[in-house]
GROMACS .gro file of C-alpha atoms in nm:
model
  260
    1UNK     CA    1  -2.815   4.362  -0.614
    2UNK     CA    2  -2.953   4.170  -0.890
    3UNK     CA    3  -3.323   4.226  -0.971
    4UNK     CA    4  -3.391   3.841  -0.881
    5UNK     CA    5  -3.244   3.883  -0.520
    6UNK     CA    6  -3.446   4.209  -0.476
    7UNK     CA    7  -3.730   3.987  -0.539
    8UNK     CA    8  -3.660   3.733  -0.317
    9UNK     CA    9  -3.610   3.946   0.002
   10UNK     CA   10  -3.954   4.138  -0.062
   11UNK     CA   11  -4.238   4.037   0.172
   12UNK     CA   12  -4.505   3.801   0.011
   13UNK     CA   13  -4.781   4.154   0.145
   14UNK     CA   14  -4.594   4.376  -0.076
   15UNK     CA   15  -4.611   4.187  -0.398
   16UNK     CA   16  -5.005   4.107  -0.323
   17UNK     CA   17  -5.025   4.477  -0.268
   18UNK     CA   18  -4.846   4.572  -0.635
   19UNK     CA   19  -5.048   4.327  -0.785
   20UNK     CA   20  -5.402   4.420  -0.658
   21UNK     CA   21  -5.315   4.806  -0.773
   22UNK     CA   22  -5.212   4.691  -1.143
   23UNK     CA   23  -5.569   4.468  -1.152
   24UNK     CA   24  -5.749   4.749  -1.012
   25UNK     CA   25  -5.609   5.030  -1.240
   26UNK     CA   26  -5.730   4.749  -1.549
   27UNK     CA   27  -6.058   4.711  -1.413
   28UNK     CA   28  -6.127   5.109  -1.335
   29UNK     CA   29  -6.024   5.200  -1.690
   30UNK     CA   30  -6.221   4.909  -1.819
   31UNK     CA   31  -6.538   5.014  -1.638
   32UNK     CA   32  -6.498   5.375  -1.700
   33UNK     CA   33  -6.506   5.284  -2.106
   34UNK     CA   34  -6.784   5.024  -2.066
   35UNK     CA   35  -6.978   5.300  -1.934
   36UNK     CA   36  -6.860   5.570  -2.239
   37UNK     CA   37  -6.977   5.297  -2.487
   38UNK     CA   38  -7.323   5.231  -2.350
   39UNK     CA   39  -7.380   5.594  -2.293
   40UNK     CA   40  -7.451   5.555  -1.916
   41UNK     CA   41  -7.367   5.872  -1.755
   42UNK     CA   42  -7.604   6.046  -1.983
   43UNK     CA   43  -7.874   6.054  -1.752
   44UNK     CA   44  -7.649   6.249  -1.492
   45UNK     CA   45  -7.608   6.533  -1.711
   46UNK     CA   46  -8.011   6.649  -1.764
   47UNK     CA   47  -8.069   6.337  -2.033
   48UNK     CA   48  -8.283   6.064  -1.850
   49UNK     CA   49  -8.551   6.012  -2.072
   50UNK     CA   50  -8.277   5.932  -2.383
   51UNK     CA   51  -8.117   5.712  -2.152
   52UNK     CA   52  -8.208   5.284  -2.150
   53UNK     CA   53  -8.277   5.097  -1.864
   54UNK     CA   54  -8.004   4.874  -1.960
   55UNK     CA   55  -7.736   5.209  -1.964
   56UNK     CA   56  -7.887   5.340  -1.632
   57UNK     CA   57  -7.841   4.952  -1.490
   58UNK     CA   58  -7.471   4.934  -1.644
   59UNK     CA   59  -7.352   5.265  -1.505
   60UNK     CA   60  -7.500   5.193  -1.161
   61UNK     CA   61  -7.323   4.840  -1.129
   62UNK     CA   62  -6.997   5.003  -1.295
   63UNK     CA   63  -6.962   5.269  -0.997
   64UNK     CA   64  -7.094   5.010  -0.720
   65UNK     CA   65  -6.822   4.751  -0.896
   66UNK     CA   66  -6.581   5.049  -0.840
   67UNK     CA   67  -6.670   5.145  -0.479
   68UNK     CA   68  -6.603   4.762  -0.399
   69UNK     CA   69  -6.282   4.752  -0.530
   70UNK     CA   70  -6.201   5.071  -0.394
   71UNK     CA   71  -6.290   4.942  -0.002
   72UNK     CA   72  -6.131   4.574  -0.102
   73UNK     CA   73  -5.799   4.760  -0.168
   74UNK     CA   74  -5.820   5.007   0.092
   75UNK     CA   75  -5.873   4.742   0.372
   76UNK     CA   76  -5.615   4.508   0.219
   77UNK     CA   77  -5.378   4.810   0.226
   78UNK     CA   78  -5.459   4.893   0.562
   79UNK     CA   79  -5.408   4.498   0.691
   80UNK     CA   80  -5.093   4.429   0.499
   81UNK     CA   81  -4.942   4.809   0.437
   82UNK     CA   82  -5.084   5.067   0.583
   83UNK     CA   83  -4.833   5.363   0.431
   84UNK     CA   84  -4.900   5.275   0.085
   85UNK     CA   85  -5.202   5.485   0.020
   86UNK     CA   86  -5.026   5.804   0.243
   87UNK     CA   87  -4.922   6.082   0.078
   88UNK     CA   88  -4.567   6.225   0.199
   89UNK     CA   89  -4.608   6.568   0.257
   90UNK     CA   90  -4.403   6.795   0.026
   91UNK     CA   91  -4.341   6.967   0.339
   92UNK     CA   92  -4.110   6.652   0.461
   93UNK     CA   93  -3.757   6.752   0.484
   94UNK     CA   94  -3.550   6.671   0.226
   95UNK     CA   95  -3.868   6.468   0.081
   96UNK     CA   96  -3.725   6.599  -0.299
   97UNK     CA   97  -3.386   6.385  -0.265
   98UNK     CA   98  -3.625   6.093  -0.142
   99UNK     CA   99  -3.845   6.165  -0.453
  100UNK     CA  100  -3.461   6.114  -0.686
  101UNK     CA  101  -3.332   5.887  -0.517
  102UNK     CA  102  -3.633   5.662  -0.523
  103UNK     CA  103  -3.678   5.676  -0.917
  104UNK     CA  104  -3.409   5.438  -0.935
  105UNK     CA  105  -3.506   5.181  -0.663
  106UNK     CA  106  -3.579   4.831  -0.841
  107UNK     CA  107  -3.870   4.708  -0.627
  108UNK     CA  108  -4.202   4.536  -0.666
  109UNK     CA  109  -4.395   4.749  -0.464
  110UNK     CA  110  -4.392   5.021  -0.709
  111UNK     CA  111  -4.134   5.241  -0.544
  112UNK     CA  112  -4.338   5.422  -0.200
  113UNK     CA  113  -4.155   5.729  -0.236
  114UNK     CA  114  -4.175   5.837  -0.615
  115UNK     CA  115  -4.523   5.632  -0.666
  116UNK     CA  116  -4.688   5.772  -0.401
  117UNK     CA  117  -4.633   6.113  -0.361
  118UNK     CA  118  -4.715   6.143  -0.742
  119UNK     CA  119  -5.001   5.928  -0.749
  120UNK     CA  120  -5.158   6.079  -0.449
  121UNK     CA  121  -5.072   6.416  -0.532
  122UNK     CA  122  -5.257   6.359  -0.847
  123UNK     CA  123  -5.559   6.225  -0.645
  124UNK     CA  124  -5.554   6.514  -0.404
  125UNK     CA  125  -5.511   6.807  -0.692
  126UNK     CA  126  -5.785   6.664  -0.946
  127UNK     CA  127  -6.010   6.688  -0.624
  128UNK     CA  128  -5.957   7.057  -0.564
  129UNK     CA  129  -5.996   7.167  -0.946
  130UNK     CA  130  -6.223   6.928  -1.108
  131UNK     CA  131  -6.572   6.755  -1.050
  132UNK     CA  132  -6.566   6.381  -1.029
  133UNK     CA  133  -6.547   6.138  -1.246
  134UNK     CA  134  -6.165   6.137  -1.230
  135UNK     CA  135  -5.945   5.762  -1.346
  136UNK     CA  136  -5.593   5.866  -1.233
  137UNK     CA  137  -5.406   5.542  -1.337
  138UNK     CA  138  -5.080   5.453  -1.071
  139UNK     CA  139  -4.920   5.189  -1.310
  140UNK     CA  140  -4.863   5.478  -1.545
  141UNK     CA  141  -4.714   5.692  -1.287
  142UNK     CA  142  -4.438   5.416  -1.219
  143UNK     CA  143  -4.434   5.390  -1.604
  144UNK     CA  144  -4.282   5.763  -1.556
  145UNK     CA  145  -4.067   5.658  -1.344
  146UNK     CA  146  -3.867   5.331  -1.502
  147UNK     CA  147  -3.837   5.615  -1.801
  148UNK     CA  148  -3.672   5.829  -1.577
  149UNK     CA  149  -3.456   5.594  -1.418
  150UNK     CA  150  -3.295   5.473  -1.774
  151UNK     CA  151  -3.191   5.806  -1.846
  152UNK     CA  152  -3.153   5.941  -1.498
  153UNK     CA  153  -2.878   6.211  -1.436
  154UNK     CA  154  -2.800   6.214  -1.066
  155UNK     CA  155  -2.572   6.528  -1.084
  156UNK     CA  156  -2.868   6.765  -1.194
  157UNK     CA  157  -3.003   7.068  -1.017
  158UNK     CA  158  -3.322   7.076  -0.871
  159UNK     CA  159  -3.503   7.267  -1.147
  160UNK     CA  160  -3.375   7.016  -1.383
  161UNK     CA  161  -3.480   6.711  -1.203
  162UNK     CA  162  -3.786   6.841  -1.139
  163UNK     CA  163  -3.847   6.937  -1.554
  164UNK     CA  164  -3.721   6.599  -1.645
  165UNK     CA  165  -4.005   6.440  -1.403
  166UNK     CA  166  -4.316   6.652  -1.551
  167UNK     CA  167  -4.195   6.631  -1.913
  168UNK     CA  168  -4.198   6.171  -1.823
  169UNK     CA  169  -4.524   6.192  -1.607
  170UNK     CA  170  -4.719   6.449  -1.880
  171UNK     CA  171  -4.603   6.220  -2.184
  172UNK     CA  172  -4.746   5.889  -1.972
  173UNK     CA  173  -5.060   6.036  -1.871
  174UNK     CA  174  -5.166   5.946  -1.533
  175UNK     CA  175  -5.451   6.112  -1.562
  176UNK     CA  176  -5.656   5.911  -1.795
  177UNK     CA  177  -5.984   6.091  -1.775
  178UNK     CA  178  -6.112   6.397  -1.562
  179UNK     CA  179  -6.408   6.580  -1.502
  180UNK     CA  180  -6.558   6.914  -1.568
  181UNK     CA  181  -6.342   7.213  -1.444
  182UNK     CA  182  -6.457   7.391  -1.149
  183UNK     CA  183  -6.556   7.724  -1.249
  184UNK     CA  184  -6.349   7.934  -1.081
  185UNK     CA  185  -5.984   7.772  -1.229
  186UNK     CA  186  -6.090   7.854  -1.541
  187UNK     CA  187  -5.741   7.956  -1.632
  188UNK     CA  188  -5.640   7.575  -1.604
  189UNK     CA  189  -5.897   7.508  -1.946
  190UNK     CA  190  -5.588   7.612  -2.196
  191UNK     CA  191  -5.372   7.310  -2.019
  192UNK     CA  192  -5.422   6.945  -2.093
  193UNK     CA  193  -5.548   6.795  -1.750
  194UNK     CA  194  -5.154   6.573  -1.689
  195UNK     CA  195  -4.984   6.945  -1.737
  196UNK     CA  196  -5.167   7.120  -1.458
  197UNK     CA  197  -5.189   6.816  -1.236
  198UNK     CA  198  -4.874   6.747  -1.232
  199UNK     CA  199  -4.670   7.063  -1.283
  200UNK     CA  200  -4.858   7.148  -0.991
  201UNK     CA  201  -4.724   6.837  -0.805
  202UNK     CA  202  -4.364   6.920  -0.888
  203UNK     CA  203  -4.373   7.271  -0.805
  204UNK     CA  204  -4.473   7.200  -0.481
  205UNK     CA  205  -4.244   6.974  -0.432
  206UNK     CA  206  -4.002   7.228  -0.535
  207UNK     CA  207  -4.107   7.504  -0.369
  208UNK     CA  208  -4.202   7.332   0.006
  209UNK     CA  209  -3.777   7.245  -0.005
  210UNK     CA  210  -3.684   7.166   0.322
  211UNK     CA  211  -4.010   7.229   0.514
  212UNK     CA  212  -4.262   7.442   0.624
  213UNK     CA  213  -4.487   7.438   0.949
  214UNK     CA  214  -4.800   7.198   0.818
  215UNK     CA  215  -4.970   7.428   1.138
  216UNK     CA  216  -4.973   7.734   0.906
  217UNK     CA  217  -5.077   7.573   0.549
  218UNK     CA  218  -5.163   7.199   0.518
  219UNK     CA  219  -5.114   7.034   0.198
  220UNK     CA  220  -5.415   7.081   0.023
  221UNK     CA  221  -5.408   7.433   0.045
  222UNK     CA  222  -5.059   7.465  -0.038
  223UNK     CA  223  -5.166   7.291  -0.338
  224UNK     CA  224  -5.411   7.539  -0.437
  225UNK     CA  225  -5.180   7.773  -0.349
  226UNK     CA  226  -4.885   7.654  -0.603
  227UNK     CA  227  -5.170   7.625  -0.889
  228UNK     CA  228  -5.301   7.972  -0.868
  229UNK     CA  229  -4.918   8.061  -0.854
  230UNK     CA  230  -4.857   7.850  -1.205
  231UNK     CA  231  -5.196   7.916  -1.362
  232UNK     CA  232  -5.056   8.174  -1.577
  233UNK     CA  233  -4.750   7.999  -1.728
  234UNK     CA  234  -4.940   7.711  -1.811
  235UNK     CA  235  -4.992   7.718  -2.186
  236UNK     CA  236  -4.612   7.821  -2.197
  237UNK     CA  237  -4.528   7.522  -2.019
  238UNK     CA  238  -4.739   7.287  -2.248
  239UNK     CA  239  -4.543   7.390  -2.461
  240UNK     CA  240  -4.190   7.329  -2.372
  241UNK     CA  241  -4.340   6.996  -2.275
  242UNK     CA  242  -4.447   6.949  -2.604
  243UNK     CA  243  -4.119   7.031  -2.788
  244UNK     CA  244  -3.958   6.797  -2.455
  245UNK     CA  245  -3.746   7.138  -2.367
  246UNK     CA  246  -3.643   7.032  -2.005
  247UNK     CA  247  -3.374   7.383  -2.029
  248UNK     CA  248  -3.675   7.582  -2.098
  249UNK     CA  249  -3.907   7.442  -1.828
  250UNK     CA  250  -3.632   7.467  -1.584
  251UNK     CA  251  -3.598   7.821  -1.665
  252UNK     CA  252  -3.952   7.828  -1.607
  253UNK     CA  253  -3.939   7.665  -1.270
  254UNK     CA  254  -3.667   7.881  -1.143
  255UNK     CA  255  -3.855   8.189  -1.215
  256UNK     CA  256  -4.165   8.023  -1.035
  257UNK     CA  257  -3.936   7.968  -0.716
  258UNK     CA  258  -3.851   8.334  -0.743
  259UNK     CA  259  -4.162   8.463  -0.710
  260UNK     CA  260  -4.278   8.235  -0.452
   0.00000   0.00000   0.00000
């Protein structure tokens, strides 16, 4: 099926959806850097005598411009469609296959499977190891993906797969700005912020397989769980990322699984 008849048969709801989540990733980054530039979020961090009226004004409209947008998308998700925002569970059988198979699918509405278990992975693991402000950007994430799917090499193990998605999402860099570190994941300061986000998305992914009882360890905490597990090979993953060794971090991944 040509890309032009995959167009035609999608529902007028989805494309409004794809488009409000490119304008709103724009406007978020915009607004985060208006507010760098005029040195607005000084007076959060123990400054507010240094800090204008006209930077106090400017960062108050930038986050209550950002809170609309936020609950403008949200309800026109929930009215036109509601699973975009959900996060599949890495617990989902055979949710991994859905995750390959997906990185190939030509569609408008930013591919549900791939896009959003990456995207809201992202979401859900900056919110467990950082302090907000975090800009997590989804039109990168799918960026990732159309990479992946020009190169895409269906007959590779799951380790592989899995290395050939971190090395794409790290290089893109969903995550285009992040807050300070909680203290106690301190071990996480020696990786740049896309490396531990997302190796800790794909790991999980990896090592969930084919489901686990959400009554004994929900998501979040499995989360948690996978990034104390990786803390330590962190820096050695940067690395191989760095030098684009998807052998290496395989190797790496496999000995993760191991000890899991």
């Amino acid at each position: 099926m040509s890309s032009a008849s995959r167009t035609a048969s999608l529902p007028l709801a989805a494309h409004a959806v794809c488009a409000a989540a490119g304008v709103r990733d724009g406007l978020r980054a915009a607004q985060f850097y208006i507010r760098d530039l005029a040195n607005a979020d000084r007076f959060s961090q123990g400054e507010p005598g240094r800090v204008p009226f006209l930077s106090r004004t400017v960062a108050r409209g930038a986050r209550l411009v950002d809170r609309l947008m936020n609950a403008g998308a949200n309800l026109s998700i929930a009215l036109f469609l509601p699973g975009w925002r959900k996060l599949p569970s890495p617990f989902t059988p055979g949710l991994m296959r859905e995750v390959a198979r997906g990185i190939r699918e030509d569609s408008l509405i930013n591919n549900p499977t791939f896009n959003a278990y990456f995207y809201r992975s992202a979401i859900r693991i900056a919110g467990r190891y950082w302090s907000p402000p975090w800009l997590i950007l989804e039109h990168r994430v799918d960026a990732a993906r159309r990479l992946l799917a020009a190169r895409a090499d269906d007959g590779a193990p799951e380790s592989g797969m899995m290395a050939r998605i971190l090395i794409a999402l790290a290089e893109q860099g969903p995550v285009a700005r992040i807050g300070p570190l909680s203290a106690r994941n301190r071990y996480f300061a020696d990786a740049e912020p896309n490396v531990a986000v997302f190796s800790i998305a794909c790991v999980a992914l990896l090592l969930a397989g084919e489901g686990k009882p959400t009554a004994t360890i929900g998501e979040d905490e499995f989360f948690e769980v996978t990034g104390a597990l990786i803390g330590p090979r962190l820096p050695v993953i940067s690395g191989l990322i760095a030098r684009r060794d998807d052998a290496g971090i395989a190797r790496e991944l496999d000995n993760i699984k191991s000890m899991y």
